[in-house]
PDB file of C-alpha atoms in Angstrom:
ATOM      1  CA  UNK A   8       1.832 -48.362 -15.424  1.00 92.00           C
ATOM      2  CA  UNK A   9      -0.196 -45.302 -14.580  1.00 94.00           C
ATOM      3  CA  UNK A  10      -1.859 -43.069 -17.164  1.00 96.00           C
ATOM      4  CA  UNK A  11      -2.824 -39.490 -16.408  1.00 96.00           C
ATOM      5  CA  UNK A  12      -5.135 -37.168 -18.305  1.00 95.00           C
ATOM      6  CA  UNK A  13      -5.669 -33.531 -17.401  1.00 95.00           C
ATOM      7  CA  UNK A  14      -8.655 -31.358 -18.221  1.00 94.00           C
ATOM      8  CA  UNK A  15     -10.043 -27.960 -17.313  1.00 96.00           C
ATOM      9  CA  UNK A  16      -7.456 -25.605 -18.730  1.00 94.00           C
ATOM     10  CA  UNK A  17      -8.339 -22.628 -20.842  1.00 96.00           C
ATOM     11  CA  UNK A  18      -8.372 -18.871 -21.138  1.00 97.00           C
ATOM     12  CA  UNK A  19      -9.384 -16.668 -18.214  1.00 97.00           C
ATOM     13  CA  UNK A  20      -9.112 -12.988 -17.334  1.00 97.00           C
ATOM     14  CA  UNK A  21      -7.049 -11.845 -14.353  1.00 98.00           C
ATOM     15  CA  UNK A  22      -8.979 -12.418 -11.139  1.00 97.00           C
ATOM     16  CA  UNK A  23     -10.859 -15.359 -12.590  1.00 97.00           C
ATOM     17  CA  UNK A  24     -10.877 -19.000 -11.532  1.00 97.00           C
ATOM     18  CA  UNK A  25     -10.285 -22.370 -13.128  1.00 98.00           C
ATOM     19  CA  UNK A  26     -10.504 -25.912 -11.838  1.00 98.00           C
ATOM     20  CA  UNK A  27      -8.160 -28.493 -13.274  1.00 98.00           C
ATOM     21  CA  UNK A  28      -8.793 -32.223 -13.074  1.00 97.00           C
ATOM     22  CA  UNK A  29      -6.417 -35.137 -13.457  1.00 97.00           C
ATOM     23  CA  UNK A  30      -7.817 -38.618 -13.879  1.00 95.00           C
ATOM     24  CA  UNK A  31      -5.517 -41.547 -13.137  1.00 95.00           C
ATOM     25  CA  UNK A  32      -5.975 -45.013 -14.609  1.00 94.00           C
ATOM     26  CA  UNK A  33      -4.003 -48.229 -14.646  1.00 93.00           C
ATOM     27  CA  UNK A  34      -2.172 -49.369 -11.519  1.00 91.00           C
ATOM     28  CA  UNK A  35      -3.742 -46.681  -9.325  1.00 90.00           C
ATOM     29  CA  UNK A  36      -3.245 -48.744  -6.165  1.00 91.00           C
ATOM     30  CA  UNK A  37       0.502 -48.146  -6.501  1.00 92.00           C
ATOM     31  CA  UNK A  38       0.200 -44.342  -6.416  1.00 93.00           C
ATOM     32  CA  UNK A  39       1.706 -42.756  -3.294  1.00 94.00           C
ATOM     33  CA  UNK A  40       1.363 -39.130  -4.322  1.00 94.00           C
ATOM     34  CA  UNK A  41      -0.444 -37.031  -6.942  1.00 95.00           C
ATOM     35  CA  UNK A  42       0.004 -33.419  -7.739  1.00 96.00           C
ATOM     36  CA  UNK A  43       0.611 -30.624 -10.169  1.00 98.00           C
ATOM     37  CA  UNK A  44       3.558 -28.878 -11.748  1.00 98.00           C
ATOM     38  CA  UNK A  45       3.518 -26.003 -14.185  1.00 98.00           C
ATOM     39  CA  UNK A  46       5.852 -24.822 -16.882  1.00 97.00           C
ATOM     40  CA  UNK A  47       5.616 -21.290 -18.253  1.00 96.00           C
ATOM     41  CA  UNK A  48       6.835 -20.872 -21.811  1.00 95.00           C
ATOM     42  CA  UNK A  49      10.624 -20.835 -21.917  1.00 94.00           C
ATOM     43  CA  UNK A  50      10.962 -21.492 -18.205  1.00 95.00           C
ATOM     44  CA  UNK A  51      11.656 -24.465 -15.969  1.00 96.00           C
ATOM     45  CA  UNK A  52       8.988 -26.726 -14.614  1.00 96.00           C
ATOM     46  CA  UNK A  53       8.011 -25.884 -11.028  1.00 97.00           C
ATOM     47  CA  UNK A  54       5.985 -27.550  -8.319  1.00 97.00           C
ATOM     48  CA  UNK A  55       2.493 -26.184  -7.750  1.00 98.00           C
ATOM     49  CA  UNK A  56       1.072 -28.598  -5.180  1.00 97.00           C
ATOM     50  CA  UNK A  57       0.855 -32.243  -4.270  1.00 97.00           C
ATOM     51  CA  UNK A  58      -1.152 -34.507  -2.001  1.00 95.00           C
ATOM     52  CA  UNK A  59       0.097 -37.782  -0.580  1.00 94.00           C
ATOM     53  CA  UNK A  60      -1.974 -40.919  -0.240  1.00 91.00           C
ATOM     54  CA  UNK A  61      -2.424 -40.138   3.445  1.00 91.00           C
ATOM     55  CA  UNK A  62      -3.788 -36.693   2.609  1.00 91.00           C
ATOM     56  CA  UNK A  63      -0.801 -34.546   3.445  1.00 95.00           C
ATOM     57  CA  UNK A  64      -0.492 -31.557   1.131  1.00 96.00           C
ATOM     58  CA  UNK A  65       2.272 -29.213   0.095  1.00 96.00           C
ATOM     59  CA  UNK A  66       2.154 -26.039  -2.001  1.00 96.00           C
ATOM     60  CA  UNK A  67       4.558 -23.688  -3.675  1.00 95.00           C
ATOM     61  CA  UNK A  68       4.658 -21.023  -0.986  1.00 94.00           C
ATOM     62  CA  UNK A  69       3.627 -18.148  -3.229  1.00 94.00           C
ATOM     63  CA  UNK A  70       0.472 -20.010  -4.301  1.00 95.00           C
ATOM     64  CA  UNK A  71      -0.905 -20.785  -0.852  1.00 93.00           C
ATOM     65  CA  UNK A  72      -4.292 -19.211  -0.362  1.00 93.00           C
ATOM     66  CA  UNK A  73      -5.080 -18.983  -4.075  1.00 97.00           C
ATOM     67  CA  UNK A  74      -4.617 -22.605  -5.179  1.00 97.00           C
ATOM     68  CA  UNK A  75      -6.190 -25.631  -3.503  1.00 97.00           C
ATOM     69  CA  UNK A  76      -5.470 -29.279  -4.268  1.00 97.00           C
ATOM     70  CA  UNK A  77      -8.000 -31.987  -3.514  1.00 95.00           C
ATOM     71  CA  UNK A  78      -8.983 -35.449  -4.690  1.00 92.00           C
ATOM     72  CA  UNK A  79     -11.915 -37.774  -4.889  1.00 88.00           C
ATOM     73  CA  UNK A  80     -12.219 -41.443  -4.003  1.00 76.00           C
ATOM     74  CA  UNK A  81     -11.525 -42.493  -7.595  1.00 72.00           C
ATOM     75  CA  UNK A  82      -7.962 -41.108  -7.741  1.00 84.00           C
ATOM     76  CA  UNK A  83      -8.852 -37.941  -9.525  1.00 93.00           C
ATOM     77  CA  UNK A  84      -6.810 -34.939  -8.447  1.00 96.00           C
ATOM     78  CA  UNK A  85      -8.253 -31.454  -8.616  1.00 97.00           C
ATOM     79  CA  UNK A  86      -6.543 -28.091  -8.590  1.00 98.00           C
ATOM     80  CA  UNK A  87      -8.791 -25.145  -7.810  1.00 98.00           C
ATOM     81  CA  UNK A  88      -7.133 -21.922  -8.897  1.00 98.00           C
ATOM     82  CA  UNK A  89      -8.637 -18.617  -7.745  1.00 98.00           C
ATOM     83  CA  UNK A  90      -7.710 -14.975  -8.296  1.00 97.00           C
ATOM     84  CA  UNK A  91      -5.585 -15.971 -11.252  1.00 98.00           C
ATOM     85  CA  UNK A  92      -2.791 -13.677 -12.353  1.00 97.00           C
ATOM     86  CA  UNK A  93      -1.050 -13.192 -15.674  1.00 97.00           C
ATOM     87  CA  UNK A  94       2.038 -14.859 -14.212  1.00 96.00           C
ATOM     88  CA  UNK A  95       0.021 -18.047 -13.635  1.00 98.00           C
ATOM     89  CA  UNK A  96      -0.001 -18.605 -17.388  1.00 98.00           C
ATOM     90  CA  UNK A  97       1.649 -21.958 -18.057  1.00 98.00           C
ATOM     91  CA  UNK A  98       1.167 -25.538 -19.094  1.00 98.00           C
ATOM     92  CA  UNK A  99      -0.064 -27.375 -16.020  1.00 98.00           C
ATOM     93  CA  UNK A 100       1.022 -30.985 -15.734  1.00 98.00           C
ATOM     94  CA  UNK A 101      -0.365 -33.655 -13.480  1.00 97.00           C
ATOM     95  CA  UNK A 102       2.083 -36.082 -11.949  1.00 96.00           C
ATOM     96  CA  UNK A 103       1.775 -39.262  -9.964  1.00 96.00           C
ATOM     97  CA  UNK A 104       4.461 -41.041  -8.036  1.00 95.00           C
ATOM     98  CA  UNK A 105       4.754 -44.686  -7.122  1.00 94.00           C
ATOM     99  CA  UNK A 106       7.553 -46.337  -5.167  1.00 90.00           C
ATOM    100  CA  UNK A 107       9.510 -46.909  -8.378  1.00 91.00           C
ATOM    101  CA  UNK A 108       8.484 -44.308 -10.939  1.00 94.00           C
ATOM    102  CA  UNK A 109       6.988 -40.888 -11.600  1.00 95.00           C
ATOM    103  CA  UNK A 110       4.349 -40.459 -14.280  1.00 97.00           C
ATOM    104  CA  UNK A 111       3.275 -37.333 -16.121  1.00 97.00           C
ATOM    105  CA  UNK A 112       0.175 -36.270 -17.964  1.00 97.00           C
ATOM    106  CA  UNK A 113       0.428 -34.456 -21.314  1.00 97.00           C
ATOM    107  CA  UNK A 114      -0.462 -31.123 -19.727  1.00 96.00           C
ATOM    108  CA  UNK A 115      -3.195 -28.550 -20.108  1.00 97.00           C
ATOM    109  CA  UNK A 116      -2.670 -24.918 -21.054  1.00 97.00           C
ATOM    110  CA  UNK A 117      -3.819 -22.177 -18.713  1.00 98.00           C
ATOM    111  CA  UNK A 118      -3.707 -18.668 -20.122  1.00 98.00           C
ATOM    112  CA  UNK A 119      -4.501 -15.651 -17.958  1.00 98.00           C
ATOM    113  CA  UNK A 120      -4.834 -12.456 -19.946  1.00 96.00           C
ATOM    114  CA  UNK A 121      -6.993  -9.392 -20.250  1.00 94.00           C
TER     115      UNK A 121
END
């Protein structure tokens, strides 16, 4: 069992920045990948970025250069989001994958508006 808790969401004006954090607890040694999805209101969930245990990263192509995923030694995943746009408004969800299951955090709202 892996538990995930996100933090760092909020309200920001276009062009601003936010840093999201996702803290993992439980059977963290079983995690092979951690990352972020987002779900705008009324739309499907989409991949934002992920990082494997070995450090390989992958991004939604349109977010490369503005979003950066990283982690610390304690299995906390970070998502640095720069030059935010109105269309980045969504619930951002942390996810973690093991060899047998995928886990999700409850999500944190990011709202970009002037």
